[in-house]
Tab-separated table of N, CA, C and O in Angstrom:
chain	number	residue	atom	x	y	z
J	1319	SER	N	-11.581	10.455	6.264
J	1319	SER	CA	-10.972	10.472	4.943
J	1319	SER	C	-10.650	9.065	4.469
J	1319	SER	O	-10.700	8.797	3.273
J	1320	ASP	N	-10.348	8.170	5.405
J	1320	ASP	CA	-10.037	6.802	4.979
J	1320	ASP	C	-11.277	6.096	4.441
J	1320	ASP	O	-11.200	5.341	3.478
J	1321	VAL	N	-12.439	6.374	5.019
J	1321	VAL	CA	-13.676	5.767	4.533
J	1321	VAL	C	-14.002	6.289	3.134
J	1321	VAL	O	-14.321	5.524	2.230
J	1322	CYS	N	-13.878	7.594	2.952
J	1322	CYS	CA	-14.166	8.181	1.642
J	1322	CYS	C	-13.191	7.689	0.587
J	1322	CYS	O	-13.598	7.370	-0.533
J	1323	SER	N	-11.911	7.624	0.926
J	1323	SER	CA	-10.938	7.158	-0.063
J	1323	SER	C	-11.161	5.678	-0.383
J	1323	SER	O	-11.016	5.265	-1.534
J	1324	SER	N	-11.566	4.906	0.595
J	1324	SER	CA	-11.890	3.500	0.331
J	1324	SER	C	-13.104	3.386	-0.578
J	1324	SER	O	-13.130	2.555	-1.497
J	1325	ASP	N	-14.101	4.225	-0.352
J	1325	ASP	CA	-15.279	4.238	-1.226
J	1325	ASP	C	-14.894	4.612	-2.649
J	1325	ASP	O	-15.368	4.008	-3.615
J	1326	LEU	N	-14.038	5.626	-2.796
J	1326	LEU	CA	-13.577	6.025	-4.130
J	1326	LEU	C	-12.829	4.880	-4.799
J	1326	LEU	O	-12.981	4.641	-6.000
J	1327	PHE	N	-12.028	4.163	-4.037
J	1327	PHE	CA	-11.305	3.012	-4.578
J	1327	PHE	C	-12.283	1.936	-5.047
J	1327	PHE	O	-12.160	1.405	-6.156
J	1328	LEU	N	-13.255	1.620	-4.223
J	1328	LEU	CA	-14.223	0.587	-4.582
J	1328	LEU	C	-15.063	0.988	-5.798
J	1328	LEU	O	-15.504	0.132	-6.558
J	1329	ASP	N	-15.256	2.291	-5.984
J	1329	ASP	CA	-15.986	2.797	-7.148
J	1329	ASP	C	-15.069	2.973	-8.365
J	1329	ASP	O	-15.499	3.511	-9.383
J	1330	ARG	N	-13.813	2.540	-8.219
J	1330	ARG	CA	-12.813	2.628	-9.289
J	1330	ARG	C	-12.516	4.066	-9.711
J	1330	ARG	O	-12.207	4.347	-10.851
J	1331	LYS	N	-12.606	4.986	-8.749
J	1331	LYS	CA	-12.292	6.388	-9.011
J	1331	LYS	C	-10.963	6.792	-8.389
J	1331	LYS	O	-10.536	7.929	-8.520
J	1332	LEU	N	-10.324	5.842	-7.703
J	1332	LEU	CA	-9.069	6.095	-7.012
J	1332	LEU	C	-8.258	4.821	-6.999
J	1332	LEU	O	-8.813	3.738	-6.772
J	1333	ARG	N	-6.959	4.951	-7.269
J	1333	ARG	CA	-6.097	3.779	-7.204
J	1333	ARG	C	-5.816	3.446	-5.740
J	1333	ARG	O	-5.761	4.336	-4.888
J	1334	PHE	N	-5.613	2.176	-5.474
J	1334	PHE	CA	-5.332	1.735	-4.109
J	1334	PHE	C	-4.113	2.454	-3.538
J	1334	PHE	O	-4.108	2.863	-2.380
J	1335	VAL	N	-3.084	2.633	-4.359
J	1335	VAL	CA	-1.851	3.266	-3.886
J	1335	VAL	C	-2.035	4.748	-3.583
J	1335	VAL	O	-1.164	5.366	-2.951
J	1336	ASP	N	-3.157	5.350	-4.003
J	1336	ASP	CA	-3.417	6.765	-3.724
J	1336	ASP	C	-4.159	6.996	-2.412
J	1336	ASP	O	-4.290	8.136	-1.970
J	1337	ILE	N	-4.644	5.935	-1.778
J	1337	ILE	CA	-5.385	6.091	-0.525
J	1337	ILE	C	-4.547	6.814	0.542
J	1337	ILE	O	-5.039	7.765	1.160
J	1338	PRO	N	-3.276	6.441	0.762
J	1338	PRO	CA	-2.498	7.179	1.764
J	1338	PRO	C	-2.319	8.662	1.426
J	1338	PRO	O	-2.312	9.503	2.317
J	1339	ALA	N	-2.218	8.986	0.139
J	1339	ALA	CA	-2.057	10.386	-0.262
J	1339	ALA	C	-3.309	11.195	0.079
J	1339	ALA	O	-3.210	12.355	0.499
J	1340	VAL	N	-4.470	10.589	-0.076
J	1340	VAL	CA	-5.715	11.274	0.279
J	1340	VAL	C	-5.744	11.534	1.779
J	1340	VAL	O	-6.042	12.650	2.225
J	1341	ILE	N	-5.411	10.533	2.560
J	1341	ILE	CA	-5.414	10.678	4.018
J	1341	ILE	C	-4.399	11.731	4.457
J	1341	ILE	O	-4.703	12.589	5.300
J	1342	GLU	N	-3.200	11.715	3.870
J	1342	GLU	CA	-2.185	12.724	4.197
J	1342	GLU	C	-2.675	14.120	3.849
J	1342	GLU	O	-2.461	15.075	4.604
J	1343	HIS	N	-3.322	14.260	2.705
J	1343	HIS	CA	-3.852	15.557	2.267
J	1343	HIS	C	-4.869	16.095	3.281
J	1343	HIS	O	-4.804	17.260	3.682
J	1344	VAL	N	-5.786	15.241	3.701
J	1344	VAL	CA	-6.822	15.664	4.644
J	1344	VAL	C	-6.208	15.993	6.005
J	1344	VAL	O	-6.535	17.020	6.604
J	1345	LEU	N	-5.303	15.154	6.486
J	1345	LEU	CA	-4.679	15.428	7.786
J	1345	LEU	C	-3.862	16.712	7.766
J	1345	LEU	O	-3.856	17.467	8.743
J	1346	ALA	N	-3.178	16.967	6.653
J	1346	ALA	CA	-2.404	18.206	6.545
J	1346	ALA	C	-3.316	19.430	6.571
J	1346	ALA	O	-2.982	20.460	7.169
J	1347	ALA	N	-4.479	19.301	5.949
J	1347	ALA	CA	-5.413	20.418	5.910
J	1347	ALA	C	-6.142	20.631	7.237
J	1347	ALA	O	-6.454	21.757	7.601
J	1348	LEU	N	-6.389	19.551	7.961
J	1348	LEU	CA	-7.204	19.641	9.173
J	1348	LEU	C	-6.436	19.390	10.459
J	1348	LEU	O	-7.024	19.469	11.539
J	1349	GLY	N	-5.171	19.093	10.375
J	1349	GLY	CA	-4.389	18.679	11.530
J	1349	GLY	C	-4.392	19.620	12.710
J	1349	GLY	O	-4.298	19.193	13.851
J	1350	GLY	N	-4.543	20.900	12.481
J	1350	GLY	CA	-4.463	21.862	13.583
J	1350	GLY	C	-5.799	22.334	14.107
J	1350	GLY	O	-5.847	23.259	14.917
J	1351	LEU	N	-6.874	21.716	13.673
J	1351	LEU	CA	-8.185	22.166	14.145
J	1351	LEU	C	-8.401	21.801	15.608
J	1351	LEU	O	-8.133	20.674	16.011
J	1352	PRO	N	-8.895	22.750	16.400
J	1352	PRO	CA	-9.228	22.414	17.785
J	1352	PRO	C	-10.503	21.575	17.837
J	1352	PRO	O	-11.462	21.850	17.125
J	1353	LEU	N	-10.490	20.558	18.641
J	1353	LEU	CA	-11.653	19.685	18.792
J	1353	LEU	C	-12.106	19.719	20.244
J	1353	LEU	O	-11.976	18.757	20.980
J	1354	ALA	N	-12.673	20.852	20.628
J	1354	ALA	CA	-13.067	21.050	22.017
J	1354	ALA	C	-14.457	20.494	22.319
J	1354	ALA	O	-14.746	20.150	23.463
J	1355	THR	N	-15.302	20.423	21.296
J	1355	THR	CA	-16.668	19.955	21.523
J	1355	THR	C	-17.005	18.876	20.497
J	1355	THR	O	-16.324	18.719	19.485
J	1356	ILE	N	-18.096	18.183	20.727
J	1356	ILE	CA	-18.540	17.170	19.769
J	1356	ILE	C	-18.934	17.829	18.451
J	1356	ILE	O	-18.749	17.256	17.377
J	1357	ASP	N	-19.440	19.054	18.516
J	1357	ASP	CA	-19.767	19.784	17.288
J	1357	ASP	C	-18.503	20.062	16.469
J	1357	ASP	O	-18.544	20.017	15.236
J	1358	ASP	N	-17.396	20.326	17.148
J	1358	ASP	CA	-16.114	20.514	16.462
J	1358	ASP	C	-15.702	19.225	15.740
J	1358	ASP	O	-15.200	19.263	14.620
J	1359	VAL	N	-15.928	18.098	16.397
J	1359	VAL	CA	-15.582	16.800	15.806
J	1359	VAL	C	-16.436	16.548	14.564
J	1359	VAL	O	-15.917	16.151	13.516
J	1360	PHE	N	-17.736	16.792	14.665
J	1360	PHE	CA	-18.623	16.591	13.515
J	1360	PHE	C	-18.256	17.523	12.364
J	1360	PHE	O	-18.290	17.118	11.200
J	1361	ALA	N	-17.913	18.768	12.685
J	1361	ALA	CA	-17.532	19.724	11.647
J	1361	ALA	C	-16.233	19.300	10.965
J	1361	ALA	O	-16.105	19.375	9.738
J	1362	ALA	N	-15.269	18.833	11.754
J	1362	ALA	CA	-14.002	18.368	11.190
J	1362	ALA	C	-14.218	17.127	10.328
J	1362	ALA	O	-13.611	16.988	9.260
J	1363	ASP	N	-15.095	16.235	10.767
J	1363	ASP	CA	-15.403	15.038	9.995
J	1363	ASP	C	-16.030	15.415	8.653
J	1363	ASP	O	-15.635	14.888	7.608
J	1364	ALA	N	-16.981	16.318	8.672
J	1364	ALA	CA	-17.632	16.750	7.430
J	1364	ALA	C	-16.634	17.415	6.492
J	1364	ALA	O	-16.618	17.150	5.289
J	1365	ARG	N	-15.774	18.258	7.041
J	1365	ARG	CA	-14.757	18.928	6.216
J	1365	ARG	C	-13.770	17.907	5.661
J	1365	ARG	O	-13.383	17.978	4.490
J	1366	GLY	N	-13.360	16.951	6.474
J	1366	GLY	CA	-12.439	15.915	6.024
J	1366	GLY	C	-13.025	15.069	4.917
J	1366	GLY	O	-12.344	14.741	3.938
J	1367	ARG	N	-14.294	14.717	5.054
J	1367	ARG	CA	-14.957	13.938	3.999
J	1367	ARG	C	-15.037	14.729	2.706
J	1367	ARG	O	-14.812	14.191	1.616
J	1368	ALA	N	-15.357	16.016	2.809
J	1368	ALA	CA	-15.433	16.859	1.610
J	1368	ALA	C	-14.062	16.975	0.939
J	1368	ALA	O	-13.952	16.888	-0.290
J	1369	LEU	N	-13.028	17.150	1.730
J	1369	LEU	CA	-11.666	17.227	1.176
J	1369	LEU	C	-11.275	15.915	0.508
J	1369	LEU	O	-10.681	15.912	-0.568
J	1370	ALA	N	-11.598	14.808	1.138
J	1370	ALA	CA	-11.245	13.502	0.578
J	1370	ALA	C	-11.970	13.264	-0.742
J	1370	ALA	O	-11.378	12.766	-1.705
J	1371	MET	N	-13.231	13.626	-0.802
J	1371	MET	CA	-14.009	13.394	-2.020
J	1371	MET	C	-13.571	14.305	-3.157
J	1371	MET	O	-13.766	13.969	-4.324
J	1372	SER	N	-12.987	15.452	-2.841
J	1372	SER	CA	-12.573	16.387	-3.898
J	1372	SER	C	-11.104	16.223	-4.287
J	1372	SER	O	-10.649	16.872	-5.218
J	1373	TRP	N	-10.374	15.352	-3.596
J	1373	TRP	CA	-8.952	15.150	-3.891
J	1373	TRP	C	-8.785	14.544	-5.266
J	1373	TRP	O	-9.531	13.667	-5.673
J	1374	ARG	N	-7.789	15.046	-5.996
J	1374	ARG	CA	-7.447	14.485	-7.300
J	1374	ARG	C	-5.940	14.279	-7.346
J	1374	ARG	O	-5.188	15.125	-6.868
J	1375	PRO	N	-5.503	13.175	-7.937
J	1375	PRO	CA	-4.058	12.927	-8.036
J	1375	PRO	C	-3.399	13.942	-8.960
J	1375	PRO	O	-4.048	14.492	-9.848
J	1376	ALA	N	-2.115	14.178	-8.728
J	1376	ALA	CA	-1.370	15.085	-9.592
J	1376	ALA	C	-1.335	14.541	-11.012
J	1376	ALA	O	-1.351	15.280	-11.980
J	1377	LYS	N	-1.282	13.240	-11.132
J	1377	LYS	CA	-1.253	12.574	-12.431
J	1377	LYS	C	-2.437	11.606	-12.466
J	1377	LYS	O	-2.576	10.777	-11.568
J	1378	PRO	N	-3.307	11.706	-13.483
J	1378	PRO	CA	-4.464	10.803	-13.526
J	1378	PRO	C	-4.053	9.334	-13.529
J	1378	PRO	O	-3.018	8.974	-14.100
J	1379	ALA	N	-4.861	8.533	-12.894
J	1379	ALA	CA	-4.598	7.091	-12.847
J	1379	ALA	C	-4.765	6.495	-14.234
J	1379	ALA	O	-5.712	6.821	-14.937
J	1380	PRO	N	-3.828	5.632	-14.638
J	1380	PRO	CA	-3.964	5.009	-15.955
J	1380	PRO	C	-5.124	4.018	-15.956
J	1380	PRO	O	-5.436	3.415	-14.941
J	1381	ARG	N	-5.723	3.886	-17.103
J	1381	ARG	CA	-6.800	2.911	-17.253
J	1381	ARG	C	-6.206	1.515	-17.268
J	1381	ARG	O	-5.173	1.274	-17.887
J	1382	ALA	N	-6.846	0.620	-16.582
J	1382	ALA	CA	-6.389	-0.770	-16.577
J	1382	ALA	C	-6.675	-1.392	-17.940
J	1382	ALA	O	-7.709	-1.131	-18.554
J	1383	ALA	N	-5.743	-2.170	-18.409
J	1383	ALA	CA	-5.928	-2.854	-19.683
J	1383	ALA	C	-6.964	-3.952	-19.526
J	1383	ALA	O	-7.018	-4.629	-18.503
J	1384	LYS	N	-7.787	-4.112	-20.543
J	1384	LYS	CA	-8.763	-5.182	-20.511
J	1384	LYS	C	-8.070	-6.474	-20.945
J	1384	LYS	O	-7.350	-6.500	-21.923
J	1385	VAL	N	-8.296	-7.485	-20.174
J	1385	VAL	CA	-7.674	-8.785	-20.448
J	1385	VAL	C	-8.758	-9.724	-20.942
J	1385	VAL	O	-9.823	-9.850	-20.333
J	1386	GLN	N	-8.478	-10.354	-22.067
J	1386	GLN	CA	-9.416	-11.328	-22.592
J	1386	GLN	C	-8.858	-12.709	-22.364
J	1386	GLN	O	-7.696	-12.980	-22.655
J	1387	VAL	N	-9.688	-13.571	-21.819
J	1387	VAL	CA	-9.276	-14.933	-21.526
J	1387	VAL	C	-10.048	-15.868	-22.460
J	1387	VAL	O	-11.268	-15.769	-22.570
J	1388	GLN	N	-9.297	-16.729	-23.100
J	1388	GLN	CA	-9.939	-17.715	-23.965
J	1388	GLN	C	-10.012	-19.039	-23.235
J	1388	GLN	O	-9.014	-19.515	-22.710
J	1389	VAL	N	-11.184	-19.621	-23.210
J	1389	VAL	CA	-11.389	-20.897	-22.554
J	1389	VAL	C	-11.540	-21.950	-23.650
J	1389	VAL	O	-12.308	-21.789	-24.575
J	1390	ARG	N	-10.764	-22.981	-23.535
J	1390	ARG	CA	-10.816	-24.065	-24.545
J	1390	ARG	C	-11.606	-25.218	-24.044
J	1390	ARG	O	-11.686	-25.575	-22.964
């Protein structure tokens, strides 16, 4: 989930301050999964990535203001 949330941040689809919320959301959803086999690990990873990519903030991130710089 941290990789996916970082990718979303780099793509400007997620604010930096929302990265921990995405990780908390995924861990809360997947925290109790048994990981007895490597297939369990791969399945949990795939589910975690899907959850991270579908996460949306309760309040949409505000658009950053465009700053114009004048060079003299």
